[in-house]
Amino acid sequence: MLDAAQCRQARLARDARFDGRFVVGVTSTGIYCRPICPAIPSKDTRVRYFDTPLAAAEAGFRPCLRCRPDSAPDSPAWRGTRTTLERALRLIDDGALGDGSLSDLCQRLGVGERHLRRLFHDGLGVSPKAYAQYRQCLFAKQLLHQTTLPITDIAYASGFRSLRRFNDAFVTRIGLAPRELRRSAADSVNGGQNGGQNGEPLTLWLAYRPPYAWPALRDFHAGRAIAGLEWVGEAYYGRHIRWGGARGSFTAEHVPQRHAFRVRLVLDDLRALSPVVRRIRRVLDLDADTTTIETHLAGAFPGLALVEGLRLPGIWSPFEAGIRAILGQQVSTDAARGLVTRLVEARGEPTEHGHHFPVPEAIADSELDELRMPGARKATLRRFASWYAEGEADDDPQAWTTLKGIGPWTANYAALRGTGAPDIWLAGDAGVRRALPRLAGAEPARGAPWRSYLTLQLWSSTP
């Protein structure tokens, strides 16, 4: 955690590396801001520092309309330090409390309601429902600022089931009515036309903390991109996506001057918008605090040359990551890409310009004759897909090794790329083994809790 002196220095310097790591409450105005806010800095006596926007809101501050804290990268403090709390936050961000009750969430987590409430109180100082509602309101605020979507559509896209509940929650959490905020944001939307309706793309800005090693991430994706499913260019990455029953696509263009990506998104059901945006953030690893990560790795491995701003190259879903990992067992990157391409072409759902990744049922019920590979590996694919199709699968790949044909490398690779797990060490990976001399004999365990980034740093040095 940062101390007050570090926060003050970052605030006065408007240091973008600290954007999202804390917010600044100004007692004279009752507003909280990002440390990069362009407003004239307030005097120290009028400033309070908070780890998260939620903490500032609970203290009675409302978000700044100028720097828009809703657009900042997420603070690591959102995620908590306990496994159960971290998983609960991820499920809530994906809409668990919008689609179900608190008791349903507790059942998925395997804990009691009282225990979960205590975890939230100790970790964030609020209840699970208060956390969920505030996150919904911040996402709605982003849509009000950046789009011309009707307010009713924004309410449903943010996870609210009625306009009245949305209005009441927004006034309580943000301090303004949605229509008031929309009027103040009327001139901020690009060209005044960004509604995302009738098949037109919806444009959103997704920020990150610099530095961001875009060339390294771009080249990683380019070397593994599946034709018809993904597209990669000098400054962009995009793909076809599915979330529940919703289908669409996105293209994320890197705009380094703004420390952000301009994301053009087409989605046929706006109710899936919030979890889809959260998933895009994970695929691009926009919430990583690479300065903290690399400071830790540099201290643990003094002789290790690091690529500054390196990000985890995400895959859209754990299921897709698992299939791609199985197809990548004991073959080269090019051979794995060829196998995935043939699977997508044969079993994926066609779109106007390509294919969606196959659903579990399409793989589970197939002989997979299009794949030239051992029968045992095809059986593993069908077994894994059947597990998902029957609703028995766990989205935590660490639990997959109970299935025949899935070993530690496959599960760990899927966890690193399919869930963004930060502390995965791919000990058996060929590229990692070739790069081990770079650690000069130091134990990889010293890289915890950031061994996924250590793995990626070693990959970056491997031809």
PDB file of N, CA and C in Angstrom, residues 317-412:
ATOM      1  N   SER A 317     -11.738 -16.970 -22.945  1.00  0.00           N
ATOM      2  CA  SER A 317     -12.414 -17.727 -21.884  1.00  0.00           C
ATOM      3  C   SER A 317     -11.527 -18.858 -21.395  1.00  0.00           C
ATOM      4  N   PRO A 318     -11.737 -19.325 -20.170  1.00  0.00           N
ATOM      5  CA  PRO A 318     -10.994 -20.497 -19.704  1.00  0.00           C
ATOM      6  C   PRO A 318     -11.207 -21.717 -20.594  1.00  0.00           C
ATOM      7  N   PHE A 319     -12.445 -21.880 -21.104  1.00  0.00           N
ATOM      8  CA  PHE A 319     -12.712 -23.033 -21.972  1.00  0.00           C
ATOM      9  C   PHE A 319     -11.858 -22.959 -23.232  1.00  0.00           C
ATOM     10  N   GLU A 320     -11.864 -21.816 -23.892  1.00  0.00           N
ATOM     11  CA  GLU A 320     -11.049 -21.675 -25.103  1.00  0.00           C
ATOM     12  C   GLU A 320      -9.572 -21.865 -24.778  1.00  0.00           C
ATOM     13  N   ALA A 321      -9.128 -21.312 -23.652  1.00  0.00           N
ATOM     14  CA  ALA A 321      -7.724 -21.476 -23.259  1.00  0.00           C
ATOM     15  C   ALA A 321      -7.387 -22.947 -23.041  1.00  0.00           C
ATOM     16  N   GLY A 322      -8.330 -23.698 -22.446  1.00  0.00           N
ATOM     17  CA  GLY A 322      -8.110 -25.121 -22.227  1.00  0.00           C
ATOM     18  C   GLY A 322      -7.999 -25.895 -23.525  1.00  0.00           C
ATOM     19  N   ILE A 323      -8.896 -25.624 -24.473  1.00  0.00           N
ATOM     20  CA  ILE A 323      -8.849 -26.299 -25.770  1.00  0.00           C
ATOM     21  C   ILE A 323      -7.542 -25.980 -26.487  1.00  0.00           C
ATOM     22  N   ARG A 324      -7.157 -24.706 -26.481  1.00  0.00           N
ATOM     23  CA  ARG A 324      -5.925 -24.317 -27.166  1.00  0.00           C
ATOM     24  C   ARG A 324      -4.699 -24.919 -26.478  1.00  0.00           C
ATOM     25  N   ALA A 325      -4.751 -25.046 -25.155  1.00  0.00           N
ATOM     26  CA  ALA A 325      -3.626 -25.653 -24.434  1.00  0.00           C
ATOM     27  C   ALA A 325      -3.508 -27.139 -24.748  1.00  0.00           C
ATOM     28  N   ILE A 326      -4.645 -27.837 -24.827  1.00  0.00           N
ATOM     29  CA  ILE A 326      -4.614 -29.271 -25.165  1.00  0.00           C
ATOM     30  C   ILE A 326      -4.057 -29.462 -26.572  1.00  0.00           C
ATOM     31  N   LEU A 327      -4.504 -28.626 -27.509  1.00  0.00           N
ATOM     32  CA  LEU A 327      -4.003 -28.735 -28.880  1.00  0.00           C
ATOM     33  C   LEU A 327      -2.535 -28.346 -28.979  1.00  0.00           C
ATOM     34  N   GLY A 328      -2.032 -27.618 -27.993  1.00  0.00           N
ATOM     35  CA  GLY A 328      -0.634 -27.202 -28.000  1.00  0.00           C
ATOM     36  C   GLY A 328       0.302 -28.143 -27.284  1.00  0.00           C
ATOM     37  N   GLN A 329      -0.239 -29.249 -26.775  1.00  0.00           N
ATOM     38  CA  GLN A 329       0.615 -30.195 -26.057  1.00  0.00           C
ATOM     39  C   GLN A 329       1.638 -30.825 -27.004  1.00  0.00           C
ATOM     40  N   GLN A 330       2.908 -30.661 -26.646  1.00  0.00           N
ATOM     41  CA  GLN A 330       4.015 -31.349 -27.328  1.00  0.00           C
ATOM     42  C   GLN A 330       4.113 -31.057 -28.823  1.00  0.00           C
ATOM     43  N   VAL A 331       3.659 -29.862 -29.238  1.00  0.00           N
ATOM     44  CA  VAL A 331       3.822 -29.464 -30.637  1.00  0.00           C
ATOM     45  C   VAL A 331       4.315 -28.018 -30.658  1.00  0.00           C
ATOM     46  N   SER A 332       4.788 -27.578 -31.807  1.00  0.00           N
ATOM     47  CA  SER A 332       5.283 -26.210 -31.943  1.00  0.00           C
ATOM     48  C   SER A 332       4.125 -25.216 -31.940  1.00  0.00           C
ATOM     49  N   THR A 333       4.472 -23.935 -31.788  1.00  0.00           N
ATOM     50  CA  THR A 333       3.449 -22.884 -31.821  1.00  0.00           C
ATOM     51  C   THR A 333       2.721 -22.877 -33.151  1.00  0.00           C
ATOM     52  N   ASP A 334       3.450 -23.009 -34.255  1.00  0.00           N
ATOM     53  CA  ASP A 334       2.820 -23.000 -35.581  1.00  0.00           C
ATOM     54  C   ASP A 334       1.895 -24.199 -35.766  1.00  0.00           C
ATOM     55  N   ALA A 335       2.337 -25.374 -35.288  1.00  0.00           N
ATOM     56  CA  ALA A 335       1.496 -26.565 -35.418  1.00  0.00           C
ATOM     57  C   ALA A 335       0.236 -26.422 -34.581  1.00  0.00           C
ATOM     58  N   ALA A 336       0.354 -25.878 -33.384  1.00  0.00           N
ATOM     59  CA  ALA A 336      -0.815 -25.674 -32.526  1.00  0.00           C
ATOM     60  C   ALA A 336      -1.792 -24.702 -33.175  1.00  0.00           C
ATOM     61  N   ARG A 337      -1.261 -23.623 -33.749  1.00  0.00           N
ATOM     62  CA  ARG A 337      -2.137 -22.647 -34.413  1.00  0.00           C
ATOM     63  C   ARG A 337      -2.871 -23.301 -35.581  1.00  0.00           C
ATOM     64  N   GLY A 338      -2.206 -24.167 -36.324  1.00  0.00           N
ATOM     65  CA  GLY A 338      -2.870 -24.851 -37.422  1.00  0.00           C
ATOM     66  C   GLY A 338      -4.001 -25.744 -36.946  1.00  0.00           C
ATOM     67  N   LEU A 339      -3.783 -26.456 -35.841  1.00  0.00           N
ATOM     68  CA  LEU A 339      -4.827 -27.326 -35.290  1.00  0.00           C
ATOM     69  C   LEU A 339      -6.026 -26.507 -34.810  1.00  0.00           C
ATOM     70  N   VAL A 340      -5.763 -25.409 -34.103  1.00  0.00           N
ATOM     71  CA  VAL A 340      -6.870 -24.576 -33.616  1.00  0.00           C
ATOM     72  C   VAL A 340      -7.641 -23.981 -34.788  1.00  0.00           C
ATOM     73  N   THR A 341      -6.914 -23.544 -35.828  1.00  0.00           N
ATOM     74  CA  THR A 341      -7.572 -22.969 -37.006  1.00  0.00           C
ATOM     75  C   THR A 341      -8.523 -23.972 -37.648  1.00  0.00           C
ATOM     76  N   ARG A 342      -8.066 -25.215 -37.819  1.00  0.00           N
ATOM     77  CA  ARG A 342      -8.933 -26.233 -38.431  1.00  0.00           C
ATOM     78  C   ARG A 342     -10.143 -26.525 -37.543  1.00  0.00           C
ATOM     79  N   LEU A 343      -9.946 -26.535 -36.224  1.00  0.00           N
ATOM     80  CA  LEU A 343     -11.067 -26.783 -35.311  1.00  0.00           C
ATOM     81  C   LEU A 343     -12.097 -25.657 -35.400  1.00  0.00           C
ATOM     82  N   VAL A 344     -11.629 -24.416 -35.425  1.00  0.00           N
ATOM     83  CA  VAL A 344     -12.545 -23.272 -35.498  1.00  0.00           C
ATOM     84  C   VAL A 344     -13.308 -23.276 -36.812  1.00  0.00           C
ATOM     85  N   GLU A 345     -12.618 -23.566 -37.917  1.00  0.00           N
ATOM     86  CA  GLU A 345     -13.289 -23.582 -39.216  1.00  0.00           C
ATOM     87  C   GLU A 345     -14.328 -24.691 -39.310  1.00  0.00           C
ATOM     88  N   ALA A 346     -14.036 -25.837 -38.698  1.00  0.00           N
ATOM     89  CA  ALA A 346     -14.932 -26.989 -38.817  1.00  0.00           C
ATOM     90  C   ALA A 346     -16.063 -26.958 -37.785  1.00  0.00           C
ATOM     91  N   ARG A 347     -15.797 -26.455 -36.579  1.00  0.00           N
ATOM     92  CA  ARG A 347     -16.772 -26.581 -35.482  1.00  0.00           C
ATOM     93  C   ARG A 347     -17.286 -25.247 -34.956  1.00  0.00           C
ATOM     94  N   GLY A 348     -16.682 -24.119 -35.391  1.00  0.00           N
ATOM     95  CA  GLY A 348     -17.121 -22.819 -34.904  1.00  0.00           C
ATOM     96  C   GLY A 348     -18.395 -22.343 -35.576  1.00  0.00           C
ATOM     97  N   GLU A 349     -19.114 -21.465 -34.920  1.00  0.00           N
ATOM     98  CA  GLU A 349     -20.329 -20.887 -35.488  1.00  0.00           C
ATOM     99  C   GLU A 349     -19.947 -19.809 -36.500  1.00  0.00           C
ATOM    100  N   PRO A 350     -20.410 -19.914 -37.759  1.00  0.00           N
ATOM    101  CA  PRO A 350     -20.020 -18.921 -38.774  1.00  0.00           C
ATOM    102  C   PRO A 350     -20.573 -17.534 -38.461  1.00  0.00           C
ATOM    103  N   THR A 351     -19.788 -16.519 -38.805  1.00  0.00           N
ATOM    104  CA  THR A 351     -20.235 -15.133 -38.757  1.00  0.00           C
ATOM    105  C   THR A 351     -20.090 -14.557 -40.151  1.00  0.00           C
ATOM    106  N   GLU A 352     -20.434 -13.295 -40.305  1.00  0.00           N
ATOM    107  CA  GLU A 352     -20.336 -12.665 -41.626  1.00  0.00           C
ATOM    108  C   GLU A 352     -18.896 -12.634 -42.109  1.00  0.00           C
ATOM    109  N   HIS A 353     -17.950 -12.529 -41.169  1.00  0.00           N
ATOM    110  CA  HIS A 353     -16.552 -12.374 -41.559  1.00  0.00           C
ATOM    111  C   HIS A 353     -15.628 -13.430 -40.946  1.00  0.00           C
ATOM    112  N   GLY A 354     -16.169 -14.539 -40.482  1.00  0.00           N
ATOM    113  CA  GLY A 354     -15.318 -15.556 -39.896  1.00  0.00           C
ATOM    114  C   GLY A 354     -16.101 -16.541 -39.059  1.00  0.00           C
ATOM    115  N   HIS A 355     -15.575 -16.841 -37.873  1.00  0.00           N
ATOM    116  CA  HIS A 355     -16.216 -17.818 -36.996  1.00  0.00           C
ATOM    117  C   HIS A 355     -16.058 -17.409 -35.531  1.00  0.00           C
ATOM    118  N   HIS A 356     -17.031 -17.801 -34.725  1.00  0.00           N
ATOM    119  CA  HIS A 356     -16.859 -17.793 -33.278  1.00  0.00           C
ATOM    120  C   HIS A 356     -16.123 -19.067 -32.872  1.00  0.00           C
ATOM    121  N   PHE A 357     -15.489 -19.029 -31.713  1.00  0.00           N
ATOM    122  CA  PHE A 357     -14.844 -20.236 -31.210  1.00  0.00           C
ATOM    123  C   PHE A 357     -15.925 -21.277 -30.919  1.00  0.00           C
ATOM    124  N   PRO A 358     -15.667 -22.565 -31.173  1.00  0.00           N
ATOM    125  CA  PRO A 358     -16.703 -23.591 -30.977  1.00  0.00           C
ATOM    126  C   PRO A 358     -17.213 -23.646 -29.539  1.00  0.00           C
ATOM    127  N   VAL A 359     -18.504 -23.916 -29.400  1.00  0.00           N
ATOM    128  CA  VAL A 359     -19.081 -24.150 -28.080  1.00  0.00           C
ATOM    129  C   VAL A 359     -18.722 -25.567 -27.637  1.00  0.00           C
ATOM    130  N   PRO A 360     -18.779 -25.856 -26.342  1.00  0.00           N
ATOM    131  CA  PRO A 360     -18.388 -27.194 -25.872  1.00  0.00           C
ATOM    132  C   PRO A 360     -19.124 -28.328 -26.560  1.00  0.00           C
ATOM    133  N   GLU A 361     -20.431 -28.147 -26.804  1.00  0.00           N
ATOM    134  CA  GLU A 361     -21.225 -29.220 -27.410  1.00  0.00           C
ATOM    135  C   GLU A 361     -20.722 -29.582 -28.802  1.00  0.00           C
ATOM    136  N   ALA A 362     -20.236 -28.592 -29.553  1.00  0.00           N
ATOM    137  CA  ALA A 362     -19.776 -28.845 -30.920  1.00  0.00           C
ATOM    138  C   ALA A 362     -18.529 -29.715 -30.939  1.00  0.00           C
ATOM    139  N   ILE A 363     -17.743 -29.665 -29.881  1.00  0.00           N
ATOM    140  CA  ILE A 363     -16.533 -30.489 -29.798  1.00  0.00           C
ATOM    141  C   ILE A 363     -16.838 -31.837 -29.153  1.00  0.00           C
ATOM    142  N   ALA A 364     -17.676 -31.808 -28.110  1.00  0.00           N
ATOM    143  CA  ALA A 364     -17.979 -33.037 -27.377  1.00  0.00           C
ATOM    144  C   ALA A 364     -18.670 -34.075 -28.252  1.00  0.00           C
ATOM    145  N   ASP A 365     -19.490 -33.614 -29.221  1.00  0.00           N
ATOM    146  CA  ASP A 365     -20.286 -34.533 -30.043  1.00  0.00           C
ATOM    147  C   ASP A 365     -19.644 -34.838 -31.394  1.00  0.00           C
ATOM    148  N   SER A 366     -18.361 -34.528 -31.541  1.00  0.00           N
ATOM    149  CA  SER A 366     -17.701 -34.681 -32.833  1.00  0.00           C
ATOM    150  C   SER A 366     -16.603 -35.745 -32.768  1.00  0.00           C
ATOM    151  N   GLU A 367     -16.346 -36.398 -33.921  1.00  0.00           N
ATOM    152  CA  GLU A 367     -15.224 -37.311 -34.035  1.00  0.00           C
ATOM    153  C   GLU A 367     -13.913 -36.577 -34.262  1.00  0.00           C
ATOM    154  N   LEU A 368     -13.997 -35.264 -34.592  1.00  0.00           N
ATOM    155  CA  LEU A 368     -12.818 -34.416 -34.782  1.00  0.00           C
ATOM    156  C   LEU A 368     -11.904 -34.949 -35.884  1.00  0.00           C
ATOM    157  N   ASP A 369     -12.525 -35.426 -36.964  1.00  0.00           N
ATOM    158  CA  ASP A 369     -11.750 -35.989 -38.064  1.00  0.00           C
ATOM    159  C   ASP A 369     -10.866 -34.952 -38.748  1.00  0.00           C
ATOM    160  N   GLU A 370     -11.199 -33.651 -38.577  1.00  0.00           N
ATOM    161  CA  GLU A 370     -10.402 -32.607 -39.220  1.00  0.00           C
ATOM    162  C   GLU A 370      -9.024 -32.417 -38.564  1.00  0.00           C
ATOM    163  N   LEU A 371      -8.823 -33.023 -37.404  1.00  0.00           N
ATOM    164  CA  LEU A 371      -7.578 -32.849 -36.670  1.00  0.00           C
ATOM    165  C   LEU A 371      -6.654 -34.047 -36.870  1.00  0.00           C
ATOM    166  N   ARG A 372      -5.458 -33.785 -37.352  1.00  0.00           N
ATOM    167  CA  ARG A 372      -4.459 -34.852 -37.521  1.00  0.00           C
ATOM    168  C   ARG A 372      -3.621 -34.906 -36.248  1.00  0.00           C
ATOM    169  N   MET A 373      -4.030 -35.743 -35.346  1.00  0.00           N
ATOM    170  CA  MET A 373      -3.377 -35.856 -34.049  1.00  0.00           C
ATOM    171  C   MET A 373      -3.733 -37.196 -33.431  1.00  0.00           C
ATOM    172  N   PRO A 374      -3.001 -37.619 -32.397  1.00  0.00           N
ATOM    173  CA  PRO A 374      -3.286 -38.921 -31.781  1.00  0.00           C
ATOM    174  C   PRO A 374      -4.716 -39.017 -31.261  1.00  0.00           C
ATOM    175  N   GLY A 375      -5.276 -40.234 -31.339  1.00  0.00           N
ATOM    176  CA  GLY A 375      -6.632 -40.464 -30.868  1.00  0.00           C
ATOM    177  C   GLY A 375      -6.792 -40.164 -29.392  1.00  0.00           C
ATOM    178  N   ALA A 376      -5.742 -40.373 -28.606  1.00  0.00           N
ATOM    179  CA  ALA A 376      -5.828 -40.105 -27.168  1.00  0.00           C
ATOM    180  C   ALA A 376      -6.037 -38.624 -26.900  1.00  0.00           C
ATOM    181  N   ARG A 377      -5.413 -37.776 -27.723  1.00  0.00           N
ATOM    182  CA  ARG A 377      -5.581 -36.336 -27.519  1.00  0.00           C
ATOM    183  C   ARG A 377      -6.970 -35.883 -27.968  1.00  0.00           C
ATOM    184  N   LYS A 378      -7.493 -36.494 -29.016  1.00  0.00           N
ATOM    185  CA  LYS A 378      -8.873 -36.185 -29.401  1.00  0.00           C
ATOM    186  C   LYS A 378      -9.834 -36.583 -28.287  1.00  0.00           C
ATOM    187  N   ALA A 379      -9.566 -37.703 -27.657  1.00  0.00           N
ATOM    188  CA  ALA A 379     -10.413 -38.147 -26.553  1.00  0.00           C
ATOM    189  C   ALA A 379     -10.353 -37.154 -25.392  1.00  0.00           C
ATOM    190  N   THR A 380      -9.158 -36.596 -25.159  1.00  0.00           N
ATOM    191  CA  THR A 380      -9.034 -35.582 -24.103  1.00  0.00           C
ATOM    192  C   THR A 380      -9.858 -34.347 -24.439  1.00  0.00           C
ATOM    193  N   LEU A 381      -9.815 -33.927 -25.709  1.00  0.00           N
ATOM    194  CA  LEU A 381     -10.628 -32.780 -26.133  1.00  0.00           C
ATOM    195  C   LEU A 381     -12.111 -33.033 -25.896  1.00  0.00           C
ATOM    196  N   ARG A 382     -12.585 -34.207 -26.311  1.00  0.00           N
ATOM    197  CA  ARG A 382     -14.005 -34.516 -26.148  1.00  0.00           C
ATOM    198  C   ARG A 382     -14.371 -34.621 -24.666  1.00  0.00           C
ATOM    199  N   ARG A 383     -13.491 -35.219 -23.884  1.00  0.00           N
ATOM    200  CA  ARG A 383     -13.747 -35.366 -22.445  1.00  0.00           C
ATOM    201  C   ARG A 383     -13.851 -33.991 -21.777  1.00  0.00           C
ATOM    202  N   PHE A 384     -12.919 -33.120 -22.122  1.00  0.00           N
ATOM    203  CA  PHE A 384     -12.899 -31.776 -21.549  1.00  0.00           C
ATOM    204  C   PHE A 384     -14.135 -30.987 -21.991  1.00  0.00           C
ATOM    205  N   ALA A 385     -14.480 -31.066 -23.277  1.00  0.00           N
ATOM    206  CA  ALA A 385     -15.650 -30.342 -23.783  1.00  0.00           C
ATOM    207  C   ALA A 385     -16.945 -30.883 -23.174  1.00  0.00           C
ATOM    208  N   SER A 386     -17.046 -32.203 -22.996  1.00  0.00           N
ATOM    209  CA  SER A 386     -18.232 -32.792 -22.371  1.00  0.00           C
ATOM    210  C   SER A 386     -18.393 -32.302 -20.937  1.00  0.00           C
ATOM    211  N   TRP A 387     -17.283 -32.175 -20.255  1.00  0.00           N
ATOM    212  CA  TRP A 387     -17.285 -31.678 -18.870  1.00  0.00           C
ATOM    213  C   TRP A 387     -17.907 -30.287 -18.814  1.00  0.00           C
ATOM    214  N   TYR A 388     -17.535 -29.441 -19.785  1.00  0.00           N
ATOM    215  CA  TYR A 388     -18.117 -28.096 -19.852  1.00  0.00           C
ATOM    216  C   TYR A 388     -19.579 -28.144 -20.300  1.00  0.00           C
ATOM    217  N   ALA A 389     -19.869 -28.957 -21.308  1.00  0.00           N
ATOM    218  CA  ALA A 389     -21.233 -29.029 -21.844  1.00  0.00           C
ATOM    219  C   ALA A 389     -22.229 -29.493 -20.789  1.00  0.00           C
ATOM    220  N   GLU A 390     -21.787 -30.368 -19.899  1.00  0.00           N
ATOM    221  CA  GLU A 390     -22.671 -30.897 -18.854  1.00  0.00           C
ATOM    222  C   GLU A 390     -22.738 -30.007 -17.624  1.00  0.00           C
ATOM    223  N   GLY A 391     -22.024 -28.875 -17.650  1.00  0.00           N
ATOM    224  CA  GLY A 391     -22.058 -27.945 -16.532  1.00  0.00           C
ATOM    225  C   GLY A 391     -21.270 -28.391 -15.324  1.00  0.00           C
ATOM    226  N   GLU A 392     -20.362 -29.354 -15.501  1.00  0.00           N
ATOM    227  CA  GLU A 392     -19.592 -29.884 -14.380  1.00  0.00           C
ATOM    228  C   GLU A 392     -18.235 -29.201 -14.216  1.00  0.00           C
ATOM    229  N   ALA A 393     -17.839 -28.397 -15.196  1.00  0.00           N
ATOM    230  CA  ALA A 393     -16.490 -27.848 -15.200  1.00  0.00           C
ATOM    231  C   ALA A 393     -16.331 -26.732 -14.179  1.00  0.00           C
ATOM    232  N   ASP A 394     -15.116 -26.586 -13.709  1.00  0.00           N
ATOM    233  CA  ASP A 394     -14.726 -25.491 -12.845  1.00  0.00           C
ATOM    234  C   ASP A 394     -13.902 -24.519 -13.691  1.00  0.00           C
ATOM    235  N   ASP A 395     -14.232 -23.218 -13.649  1.00  0.00           N
ATOM    236  CA  ASP A 395     -13.480 -22.248 -14.438  1.00  0.00           C
ATOM    237  C   ASP A 395     -12.109 -21.956 -13.860  1.00  0.00           C
ATOM    238  N   ASP A 396     -11.749 -22.607 -12.777  1.00  0.00           N
ATOM    239  CA  ASP A 396     -10.387 -22.521 -12.253  1.00  0.00           C
ATOM    240  C   ASP A 396      -9.598 -23.691 -12.823  1.00  0.00           C
ATOM    241  N   PRO A 397      -8.710 -23.446 -13.790  1.00  0.00           N
ATOM    242  CA  PRO A 397      -7.993 -24.550 -14.437  1.00  0.00           C
ATOM    243  C   PRO A 397      -7.169 -25.413 -13.486  1.00  0.00           C
ATOM    244  N   GLN A 398      -6.855 -24.910 -12.302  1.00  0.00           N
ATOM    245  CA  GLN A 398      -6.073 -25.714 -11.368  1.00  0.00           C
ATOM    246  C   GLN A 398      -6.823 -26.989 -10.956  1.00  0.00           C
ATOM    247  N   ALA A 399      -8.156 -26.993 -11.152  1.00  0.00           N
ATOM    248  CA  ALA A 399      -8.952 -28.169 -10.800  1.00  0.00           C
ATOM    249  C   ALA A 399      -9.074 -29.155 -11.961  1.00  0.00           C
ATOM    250  N   TRP A 400      -8.506 -28.837 -13.122  1.00  0.00           N
ATOM    251  CA  TRP A 400      -8.711 -29.668 -14.306  1.00  0.00           C
ATOM    252  C   TRP A 400      -7.849 -30.929 -14.324  1.00  0.00           C
ATOM    253  N   THR A 401      -6.832 -30.982 -13.521  1.00  0.00           N
ATOM    254  CA  THR A 401      -5.894 -32.105 -13.618  1.00  0.00           C
ATOM    255  C   THR A 401      -6.501 -33.424 -13.164  1.00  0.00           C
ATOM    256  N   THR A 402      -7.736 -33.399 -12.653  1.00  0.00           N
ATOM    257  CA  THR A 402      -8.431 -34.649 -12.340  1.00  0.00           C
ATOM    258  C   THR A 402      -8.903 -35.348 -13.609  1.00  0.00           C
ATOM    259  N   LEU A 403      -8.951 -34.616 -14.732  1.00  0.00           N
ATOM    260  CA  LEU A 403      -9.358 -35.204 -16.011  1.00  0.00           C
ATOM    261  C   LEU A 403      -8.167 -35.894 -16.679  1.00  0.00           C
ATOM    262  N   LYS A 404      -8.397 -37.068 -17.186  1.00  0.00           N
ATOM    263  CA  LYS A 404      -7.349 -37.802 -17.892  1.00  0.00           C
ATOM    264  C   LYS A 404      -6.891 -37.005 -19.108  1.00  0.00           C
ATOM    265  N   GLY A 405      -5.594 -36.869 -19.267  1.00  0.00           N
ATOM    266  CA  GLY A 405      -5.038 -36.173 -20.417  1.00  0.00           C
ATOM    267  C   GLY A 405      -4.703 -34.713 -20.162  1.00  0.00           C
ATOM    268  N   ILE A 406      -5.061 -34.192 -18.990  1.00  0.00           N
ATOM    269  CA  ILE A 406      -4.747 -32.801 -18.652  1.00  0.00           C
ATOM    270  C   ILE A 406      -3.767 -32.798 -17.489  1.00  0.00           C
ATOM    271  N   GLY A 407      -2.540 -32.382 -17.790  1.00  0.00           N
ATOM    272  CA  GLY A 407      -1.505 -32.331 -16.769  1.00  0.00           C
ATOM    273  C   GLY A 407      -1.261 -30.926 -16.281  1.00  0.00           C
ATOM    274  N   PRO A 408      -0.265 -30.744 -15.433  1.00  0.00           N
ATOM    275  CA  PRO A 408       0.015 -29.427 -14.848  1.00  0.00           C
ATOM    276  C   PRO A 408       0.306 -28.343 -15.888  1.00  0.00           C
ATOM    277  N   TRP A 409       1.081 -28.666 -16.958  1.00  0.00           N
ATOM    278  CA  TRP A 409       1.385 -27.634 -17.952  1.00  0.00           C
ATOM    279  C   TRP A 409       0.120 -27.118 -18.609  1.00  0.00           C
ATOM    280  N   THR A 410      -0.764 -28.027 -19.018  1.00  0.00           N
ATOM    281  CA  THR A 410      -2.003 -27.619 -19.689  1.00  0.00           C
ATOM    282  C   THR A 410      -2.858 -26.759 -18.775  1.00  0.00           C
ATOM    283  N   ALA A 411      -3.036 -27.190 -17.528  1.00  0.00           N
ATOM    284  CA  ALA A 411      -3.856 -26.430 -16.585  1.00  0.00           C
ATOM    285  C   ALA A 411      -3.232 -25.077 -16.286  1.00  0.00           C
ATOM    286  N   ASN A 412      -1.921 -25.034 -16.105  1.00  0.00           N
ATOM    287  CA  ASN A 412      -1.257 -23.777 -15.773  1.00  0.00           C
ATOM    288  C   ASN A 412      -1.268 -22.797 -16.943  1.00  0.00           C
TER     289      ASN A 412
END
